[in-house]
Coordinates of C-alpha atoms and ligand atoms in Angstrom, one line a residue:
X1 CA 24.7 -46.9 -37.0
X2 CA 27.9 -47.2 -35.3
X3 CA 30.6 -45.6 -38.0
X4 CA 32.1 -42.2 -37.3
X5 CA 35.0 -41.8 -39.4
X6 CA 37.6 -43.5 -42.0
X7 CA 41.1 -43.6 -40.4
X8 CA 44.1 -43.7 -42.7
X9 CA 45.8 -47.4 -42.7
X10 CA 49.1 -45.8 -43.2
X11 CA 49.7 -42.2 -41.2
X12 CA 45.7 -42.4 -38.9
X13 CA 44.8 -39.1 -40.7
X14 CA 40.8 -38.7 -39.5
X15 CA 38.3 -38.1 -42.8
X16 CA 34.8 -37.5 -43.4
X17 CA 33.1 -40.8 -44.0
X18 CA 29.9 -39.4 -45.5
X19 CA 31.8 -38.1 -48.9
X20 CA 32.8 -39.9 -51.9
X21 CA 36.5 -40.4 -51.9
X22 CA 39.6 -43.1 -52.6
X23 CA 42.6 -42.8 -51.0
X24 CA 43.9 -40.5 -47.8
X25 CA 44.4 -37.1 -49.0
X26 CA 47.9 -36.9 -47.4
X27 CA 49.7 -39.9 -48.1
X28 CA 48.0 -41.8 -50.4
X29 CA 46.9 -44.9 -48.6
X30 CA 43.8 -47.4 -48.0
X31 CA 41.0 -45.5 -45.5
X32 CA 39.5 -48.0 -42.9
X33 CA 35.9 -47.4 -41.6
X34 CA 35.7 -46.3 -38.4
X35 CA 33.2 -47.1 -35.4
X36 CA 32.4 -46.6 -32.2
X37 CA 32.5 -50.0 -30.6
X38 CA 32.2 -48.9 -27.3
X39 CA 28.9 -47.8 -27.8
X40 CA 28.6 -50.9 -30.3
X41 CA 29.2 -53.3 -27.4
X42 CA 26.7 -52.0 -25.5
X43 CA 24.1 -52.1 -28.0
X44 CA 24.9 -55.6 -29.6
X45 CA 25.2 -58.5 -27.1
X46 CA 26.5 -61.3 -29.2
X47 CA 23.3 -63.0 -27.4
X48 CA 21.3 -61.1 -29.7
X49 CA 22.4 -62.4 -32.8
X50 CA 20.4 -65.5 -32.3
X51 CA 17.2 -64.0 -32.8
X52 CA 18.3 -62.4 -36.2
X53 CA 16.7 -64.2 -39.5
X54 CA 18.1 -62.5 -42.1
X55 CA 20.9 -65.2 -43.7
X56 CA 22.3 -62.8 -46.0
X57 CA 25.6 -60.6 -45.4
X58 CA 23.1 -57.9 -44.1
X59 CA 22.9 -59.9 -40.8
X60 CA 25.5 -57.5 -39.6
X61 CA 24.3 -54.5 -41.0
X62 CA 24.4 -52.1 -37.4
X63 CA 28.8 -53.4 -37.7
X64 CA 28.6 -52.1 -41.6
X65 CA 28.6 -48.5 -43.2
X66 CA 25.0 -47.8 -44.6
X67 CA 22.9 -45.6 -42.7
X68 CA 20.0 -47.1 -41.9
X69 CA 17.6 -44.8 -43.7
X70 CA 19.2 -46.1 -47.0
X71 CA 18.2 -49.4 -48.3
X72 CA 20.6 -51.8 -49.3
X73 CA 21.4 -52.8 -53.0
X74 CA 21.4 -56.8 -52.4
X75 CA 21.3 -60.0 -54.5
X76 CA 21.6 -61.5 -51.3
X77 CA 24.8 -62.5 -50.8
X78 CA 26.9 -63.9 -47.8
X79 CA 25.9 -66.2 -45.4
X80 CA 27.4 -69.2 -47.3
X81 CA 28.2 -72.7 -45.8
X82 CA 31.0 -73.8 -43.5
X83 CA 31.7 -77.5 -44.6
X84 CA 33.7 -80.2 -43.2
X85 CA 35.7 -81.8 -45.1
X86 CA 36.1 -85.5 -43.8
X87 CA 37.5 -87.3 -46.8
X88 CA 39.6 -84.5 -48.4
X89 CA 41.2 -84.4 -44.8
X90 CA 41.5 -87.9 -44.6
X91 CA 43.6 -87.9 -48.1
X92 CA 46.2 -85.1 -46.6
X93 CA 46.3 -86.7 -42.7
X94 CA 43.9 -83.4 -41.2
X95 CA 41.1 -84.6 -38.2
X96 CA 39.8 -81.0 -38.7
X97 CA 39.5 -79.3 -42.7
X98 CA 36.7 -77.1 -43.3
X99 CA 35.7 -75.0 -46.2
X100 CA 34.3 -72.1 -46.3
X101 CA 32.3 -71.6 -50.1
X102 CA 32.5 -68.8 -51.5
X103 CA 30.8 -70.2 -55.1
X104 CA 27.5 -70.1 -54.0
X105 CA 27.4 -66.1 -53.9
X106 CA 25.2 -63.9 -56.2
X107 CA 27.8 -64.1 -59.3
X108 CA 29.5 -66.9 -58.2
X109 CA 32.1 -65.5 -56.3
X110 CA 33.1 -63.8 -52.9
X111 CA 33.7 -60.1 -54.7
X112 CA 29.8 -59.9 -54.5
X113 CA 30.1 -59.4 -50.2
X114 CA 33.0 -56.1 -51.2
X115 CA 30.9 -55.0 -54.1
X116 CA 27.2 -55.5 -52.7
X117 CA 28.6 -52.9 -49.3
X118 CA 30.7 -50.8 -51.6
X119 CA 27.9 -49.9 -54.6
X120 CA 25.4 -49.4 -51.6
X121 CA 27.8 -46.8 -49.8
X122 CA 28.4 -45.2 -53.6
X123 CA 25.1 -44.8 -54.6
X124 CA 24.2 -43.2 -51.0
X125 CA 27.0 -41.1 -51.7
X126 CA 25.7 -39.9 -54.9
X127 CA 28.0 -41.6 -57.6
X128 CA 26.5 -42.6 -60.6
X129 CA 29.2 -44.1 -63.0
X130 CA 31.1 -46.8 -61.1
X131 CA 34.5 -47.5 -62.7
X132 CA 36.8 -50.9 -62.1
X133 CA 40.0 -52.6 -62.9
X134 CA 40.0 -56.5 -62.4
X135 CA 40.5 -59.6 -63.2
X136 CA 37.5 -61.1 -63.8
X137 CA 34.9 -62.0 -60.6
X138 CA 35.7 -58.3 -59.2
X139 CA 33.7 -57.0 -62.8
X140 CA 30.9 -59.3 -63.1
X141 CA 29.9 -58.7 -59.4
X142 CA 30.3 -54.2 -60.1
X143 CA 28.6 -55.0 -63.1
X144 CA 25.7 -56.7 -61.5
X145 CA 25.5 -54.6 -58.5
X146 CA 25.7 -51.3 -60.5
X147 CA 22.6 -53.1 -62.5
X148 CA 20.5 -53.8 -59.2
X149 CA 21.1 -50.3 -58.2
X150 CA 20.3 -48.4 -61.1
X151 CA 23.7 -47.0 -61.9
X152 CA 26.6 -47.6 -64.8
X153 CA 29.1 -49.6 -64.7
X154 CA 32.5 -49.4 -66.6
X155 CA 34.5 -52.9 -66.1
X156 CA 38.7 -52.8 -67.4
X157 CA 39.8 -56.1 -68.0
X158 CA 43.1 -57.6 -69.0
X159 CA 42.2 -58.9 -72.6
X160 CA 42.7 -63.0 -71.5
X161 CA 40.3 -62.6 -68.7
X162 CA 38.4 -65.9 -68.6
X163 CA 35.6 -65.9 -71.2
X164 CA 32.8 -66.4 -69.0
X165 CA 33.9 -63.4 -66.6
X166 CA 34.0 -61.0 -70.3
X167 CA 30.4 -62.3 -71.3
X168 CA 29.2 -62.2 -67.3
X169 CA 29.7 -58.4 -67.7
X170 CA 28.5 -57.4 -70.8
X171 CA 25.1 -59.3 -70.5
X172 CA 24.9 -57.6 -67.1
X173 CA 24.8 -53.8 -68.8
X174 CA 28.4 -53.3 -67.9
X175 CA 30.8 -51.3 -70.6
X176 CA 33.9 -53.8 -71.3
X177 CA 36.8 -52.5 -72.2
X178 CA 39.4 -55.0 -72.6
X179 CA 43.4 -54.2 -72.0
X180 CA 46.4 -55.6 -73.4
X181 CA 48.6 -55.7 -70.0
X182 CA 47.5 -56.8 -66.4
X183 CA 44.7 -55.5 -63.8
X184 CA 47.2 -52.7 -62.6
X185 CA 47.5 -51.5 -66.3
X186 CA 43.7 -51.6 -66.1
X187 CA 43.7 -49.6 -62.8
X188 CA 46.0 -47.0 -64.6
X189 CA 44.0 -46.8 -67.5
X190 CA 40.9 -45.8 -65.0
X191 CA 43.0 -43.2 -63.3
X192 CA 44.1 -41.6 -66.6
X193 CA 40.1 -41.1 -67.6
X194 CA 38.1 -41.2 -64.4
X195 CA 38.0 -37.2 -64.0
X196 CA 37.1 -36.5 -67.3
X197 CA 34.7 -39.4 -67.6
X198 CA 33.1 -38.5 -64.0
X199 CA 33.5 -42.0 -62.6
X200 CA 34.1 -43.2 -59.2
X201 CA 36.8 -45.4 -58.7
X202 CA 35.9 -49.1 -56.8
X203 CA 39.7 -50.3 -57.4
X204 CA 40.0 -52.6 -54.0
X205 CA 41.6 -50.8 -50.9
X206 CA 41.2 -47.5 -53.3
X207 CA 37.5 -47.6 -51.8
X208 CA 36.8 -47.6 -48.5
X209 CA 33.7 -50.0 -48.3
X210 CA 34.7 -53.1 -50.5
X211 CA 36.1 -54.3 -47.4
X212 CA 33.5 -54.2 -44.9
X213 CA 31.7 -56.4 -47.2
X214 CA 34.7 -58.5 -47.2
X215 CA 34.7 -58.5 -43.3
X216 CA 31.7 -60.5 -43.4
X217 CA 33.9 -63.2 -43.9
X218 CA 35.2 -63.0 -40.4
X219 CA 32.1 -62.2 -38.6
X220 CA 30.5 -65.3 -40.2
X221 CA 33.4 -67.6 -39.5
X222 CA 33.2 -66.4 -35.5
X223 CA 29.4 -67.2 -35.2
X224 CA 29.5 -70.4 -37.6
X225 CA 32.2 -71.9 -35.6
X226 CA 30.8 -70.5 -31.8
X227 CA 32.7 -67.7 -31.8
X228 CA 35.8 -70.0 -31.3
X229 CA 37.9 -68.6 -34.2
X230 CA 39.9 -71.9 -35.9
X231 CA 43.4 -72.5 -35.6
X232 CA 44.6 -71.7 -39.2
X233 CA 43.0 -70.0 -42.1
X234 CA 44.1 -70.6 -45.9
X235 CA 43.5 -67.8 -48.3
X236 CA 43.9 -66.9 -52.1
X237 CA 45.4 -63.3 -52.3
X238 CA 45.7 -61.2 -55.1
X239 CA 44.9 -57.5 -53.8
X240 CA 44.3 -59.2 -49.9
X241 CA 41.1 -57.4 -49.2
X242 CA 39.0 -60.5 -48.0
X243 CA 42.9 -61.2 -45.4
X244 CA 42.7 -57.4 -44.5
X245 CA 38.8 -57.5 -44.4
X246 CA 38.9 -60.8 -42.2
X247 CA 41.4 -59.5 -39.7
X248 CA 39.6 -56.1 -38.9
X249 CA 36.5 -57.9 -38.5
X250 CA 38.5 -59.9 -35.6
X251 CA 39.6 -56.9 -34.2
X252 CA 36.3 -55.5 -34.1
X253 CA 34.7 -58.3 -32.4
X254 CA 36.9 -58.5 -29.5
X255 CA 36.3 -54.7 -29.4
X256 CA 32.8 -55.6 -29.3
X257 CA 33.4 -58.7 -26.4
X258 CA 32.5 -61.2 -29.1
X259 CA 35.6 -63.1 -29.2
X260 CA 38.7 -63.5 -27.0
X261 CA 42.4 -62.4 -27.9
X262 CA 43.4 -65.8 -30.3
X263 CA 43.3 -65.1 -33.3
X264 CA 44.2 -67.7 -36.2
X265 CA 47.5 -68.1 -38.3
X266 CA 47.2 -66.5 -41.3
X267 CA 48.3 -67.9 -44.7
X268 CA 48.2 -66.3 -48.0
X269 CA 48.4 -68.3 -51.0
X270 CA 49.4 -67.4 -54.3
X271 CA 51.0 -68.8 -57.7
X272 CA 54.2 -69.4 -58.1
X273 CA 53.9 -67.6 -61.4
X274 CA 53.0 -64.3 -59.4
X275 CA 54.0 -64.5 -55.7
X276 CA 54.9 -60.9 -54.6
X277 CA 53.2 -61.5 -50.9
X278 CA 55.6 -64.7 -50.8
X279 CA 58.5 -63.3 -52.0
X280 CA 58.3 -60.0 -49.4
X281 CA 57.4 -62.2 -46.6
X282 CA 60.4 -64.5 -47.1
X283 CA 62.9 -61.4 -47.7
X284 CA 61.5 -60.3 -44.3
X285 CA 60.1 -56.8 -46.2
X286 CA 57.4 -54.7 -44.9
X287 CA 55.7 -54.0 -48.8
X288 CA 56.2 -56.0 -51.8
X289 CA 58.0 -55.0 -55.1
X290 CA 55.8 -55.2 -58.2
X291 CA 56.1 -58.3 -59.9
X292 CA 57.6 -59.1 -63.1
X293 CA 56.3 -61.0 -66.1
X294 CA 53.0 -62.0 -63.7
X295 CA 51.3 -65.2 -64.9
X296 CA 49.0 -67.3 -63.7
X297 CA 45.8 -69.5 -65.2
X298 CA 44.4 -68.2 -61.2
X299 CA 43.1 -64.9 -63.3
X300 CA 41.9 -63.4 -59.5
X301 CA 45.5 -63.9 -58.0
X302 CA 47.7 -61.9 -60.8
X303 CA 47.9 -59.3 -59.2
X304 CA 51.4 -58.0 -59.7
X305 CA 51.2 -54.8 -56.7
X306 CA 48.4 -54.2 -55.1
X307 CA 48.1 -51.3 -52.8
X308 CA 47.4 -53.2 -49.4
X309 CA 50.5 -55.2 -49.4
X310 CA 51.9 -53.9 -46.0
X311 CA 48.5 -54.0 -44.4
X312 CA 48.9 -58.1 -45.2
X313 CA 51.9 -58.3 -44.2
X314 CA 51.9 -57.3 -40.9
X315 CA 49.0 -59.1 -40.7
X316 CA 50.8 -62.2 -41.8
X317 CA 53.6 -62.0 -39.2
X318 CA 51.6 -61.0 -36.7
X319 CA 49.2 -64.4 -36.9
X320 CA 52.0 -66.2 -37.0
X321 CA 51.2 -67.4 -40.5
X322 CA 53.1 -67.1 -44.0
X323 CA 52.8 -67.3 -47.4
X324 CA 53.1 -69.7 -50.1
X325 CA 53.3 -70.0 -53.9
X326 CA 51.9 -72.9 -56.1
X327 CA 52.2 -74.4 -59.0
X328 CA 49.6 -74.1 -62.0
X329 CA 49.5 -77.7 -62.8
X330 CA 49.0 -78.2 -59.1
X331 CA 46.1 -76.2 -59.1
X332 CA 44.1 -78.1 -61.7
X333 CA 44.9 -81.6 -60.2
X334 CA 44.2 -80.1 -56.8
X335 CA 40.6 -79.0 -59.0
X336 CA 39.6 -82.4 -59.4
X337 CA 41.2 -84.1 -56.0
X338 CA 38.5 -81.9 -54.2
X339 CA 35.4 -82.2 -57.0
X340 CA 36.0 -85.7 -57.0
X341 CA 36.2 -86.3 -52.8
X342 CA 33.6 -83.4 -52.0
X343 CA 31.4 -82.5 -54.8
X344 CA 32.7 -79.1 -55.0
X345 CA 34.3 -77.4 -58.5
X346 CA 36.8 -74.9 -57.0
X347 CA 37.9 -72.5 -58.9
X348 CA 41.8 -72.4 -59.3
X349 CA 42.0 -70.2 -56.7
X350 CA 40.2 -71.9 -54.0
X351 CA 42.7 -75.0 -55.3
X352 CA 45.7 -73.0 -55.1
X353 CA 44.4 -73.2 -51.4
X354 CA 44.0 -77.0 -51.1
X355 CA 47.4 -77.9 -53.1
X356 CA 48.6 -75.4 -50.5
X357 CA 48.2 -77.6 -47.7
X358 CA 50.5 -80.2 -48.9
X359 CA 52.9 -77.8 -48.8
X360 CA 52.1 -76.6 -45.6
X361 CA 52.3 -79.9 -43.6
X362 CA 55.1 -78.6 -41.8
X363 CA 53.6 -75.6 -40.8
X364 CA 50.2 -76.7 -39.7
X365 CA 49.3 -79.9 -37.2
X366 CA 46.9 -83.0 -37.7
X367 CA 44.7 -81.7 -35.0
X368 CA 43.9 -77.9 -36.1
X369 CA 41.0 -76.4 -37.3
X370 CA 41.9 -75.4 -40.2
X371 CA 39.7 -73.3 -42.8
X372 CA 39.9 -73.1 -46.4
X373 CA 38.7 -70.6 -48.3
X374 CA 37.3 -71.9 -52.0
X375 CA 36.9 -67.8 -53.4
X376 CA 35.1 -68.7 -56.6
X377 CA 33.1 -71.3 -59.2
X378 CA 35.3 -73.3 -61.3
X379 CA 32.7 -73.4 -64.1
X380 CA 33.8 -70.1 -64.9
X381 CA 37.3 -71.6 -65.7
X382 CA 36.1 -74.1 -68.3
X383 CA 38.7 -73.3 -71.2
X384 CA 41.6 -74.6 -68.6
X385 CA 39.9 -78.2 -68.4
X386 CA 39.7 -78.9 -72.4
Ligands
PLP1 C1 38.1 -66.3 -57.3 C2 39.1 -65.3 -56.7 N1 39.8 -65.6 -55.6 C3 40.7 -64.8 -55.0 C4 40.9 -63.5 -55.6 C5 41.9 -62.6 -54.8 O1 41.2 -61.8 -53.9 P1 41.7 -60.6 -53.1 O2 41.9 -59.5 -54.1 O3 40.7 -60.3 -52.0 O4 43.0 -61.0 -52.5 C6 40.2 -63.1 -56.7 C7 40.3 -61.7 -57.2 O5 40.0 -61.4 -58.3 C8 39.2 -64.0 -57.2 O6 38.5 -63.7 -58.3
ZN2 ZN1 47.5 -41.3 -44.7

């Protein structure tokens, strides 16, 4: 085990990763986990990966928090395919689309890589009531995580979550309690009753290990694709973990000799409906203003503040990359342009992503490798198709 400490995103204040806490105790921000990569490089030739069987997210367990000694609470998720995408990228004029799917993970979405790492590190820790604001895939996969490990789960949902995500919960043990307002009203709801109620927060970026599950995302990209990262990466953001999560784990594998110094463009995509990340990023501002009247039928990206939004940013501008808002009604014709030329049912924000190209032609050339990132199952959207 190679972690050491959580650093402070914001100010670098040092803390204890072995006990159970949110935010830095100073000022407030996300804590990153920490770890010795010096020591990591020398331990973990990239050659060695080869020999490695396990499929599962748990491939790179010596880069993630757990202690060995404590077994992981798994459905088995991660390790999901890297597709080419020949007559999709035909349609909009690109030699080299790929998607990454997301669907295929243990509750149907990509939450279950954050929430199978961050219920593992809780339950080491010694939580046993596991508390979350979301909207929609981040519940069902705490829910069926808490399940698997044994401990309770308390799920806040904005009241017009998507059906299936409500009924996903509830048959997997979890206590529902539906808001009238958005995730962050959910999130403040938690933080009014979380003391009293002895629960530990798993808000995104308000826990420390959601993220390293998340990072998966990078290290599976690197080795999928030869360790030759692509040229452009397209992703759905609402709180930005999996663009945060992505980026560190870049950082970490050239730390670790991995992967050279090129790093892709990042692009976050959201809906025009709620578009904080776009709207900072084209007022040239390092955090985003909350934002008003948020609406969306993409339940995962309205997300009207989320707590991470300078960590994206930077990121953003550093790539090289940018932001972009779409259209709802693009997103459900997008839905059925890729079912119909790939066999995949996206969920809306996975086809945020792929109307998002259209609107990036500018931006991006025929000739990159470019990777899409379909986040969830659109059969758990079925009342925006009647
Ligand atoms: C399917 C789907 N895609 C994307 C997102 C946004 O993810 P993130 O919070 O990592 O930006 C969510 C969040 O709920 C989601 O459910
Ligand atoms: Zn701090």
């Amino acid at each position: 085990m190679f972690l050491t400490h959580l650093t402070c995103s914001r100010c670098g204040l040092k803390h204890d990763w072995a006990i159970l806490q949110n935010l830095c105790q100073k000022c407030k921000s996300p804590l990153l986990a920490t770890y010795n990569l010096d020591e990591a490089a020398r331990a973990i030739p990239r050659s060695s990966l080869r020999s490695r069987t396990e499929r599962s997210l748990w491939r790179y367990q010596d880069l993630l928090p757990l202690p060995s000694v404590s077994e992981p609470v798994t459905l088995g998720e991660g390790g999901t395919p890297l597709l080419r995408m020949d007559r999709l990228g035909e349609r909009f004029g690109l030699e080299n689309l790929y998607v990454k799917d997301e669907s295929v993970n243990p509750t149907q979405s990509f939450k279950a890589r954050g929430m199978a790492v961050a219920v593992s590190m809780a339950k080491h820790l010694g939580a046993t009531k596991l508390a979350v604001p979301s909207a929609g895939n981040a519940g069902g996969a705490l829910a069926a995580y808490a399940a698997r490990a044994g401990l309770a789960a308390f799920v806040f949902m904005p009241r017009d979550t998507p059906p299936a995500n409500v009924i996903e919960c509830e048959q997997l043990g979890a206590d529902v309690t539906l808001i009238d307002g958005l995730i962050t009203d959910c999130g403040a709801e938690i933080a009014r009753r979380k003391e009293a109620e002895g629960w530990f927060e798993m808000s995104t970026l308000k826990e420390p290990y959601r993220i390293e599950g998340k990072k998966t995302l990078g290290y599976e990209l690197a080795e999928g694709l030869h360790w030759q990262l692509p040229d452009v990466i397209i992703y759905p953001t609402g709180g930005g973990t999996g663009l945060i999560g992505m980026w560190k784990a870049f950082e970490e594998m050239q730390a670790l000799g991995w992967i050279d110094a090129k790093r892709p463009r990042m692009f976050s995509v959201q809906a025009t409906g709620c578009a904080p990340i776009v709207k900072a990023f084209a007022d040239e501002q390092p955090a985003a203003e909350e934002f008003e009247n948020a609406h969306t039928v993409a339940s995962g990206l309205r997300v009207p503040k989320a707590i991470g939004d300078f960590l994206m940013l930077k990121i953003l501008r550093q790539s090289g990359g940018g932001a972009v808002a779409v259209d709802d009604a693009k997103m459900i014709e997008a839905t059925r342009e890729v079912g119909s030329l790939e066999g995949l049912f996206v969920a809306p924000e996975g086809a945020a992503c792929f109307a998002a190209l259209r609107q990036l032609q500018s931006q991006i050339s025929p000739s990159d490798r470019i990777v899409v990132f379909n986040t969830g199952a659109g059969v758990k959207y079925l009342d925006l198709f009647e």
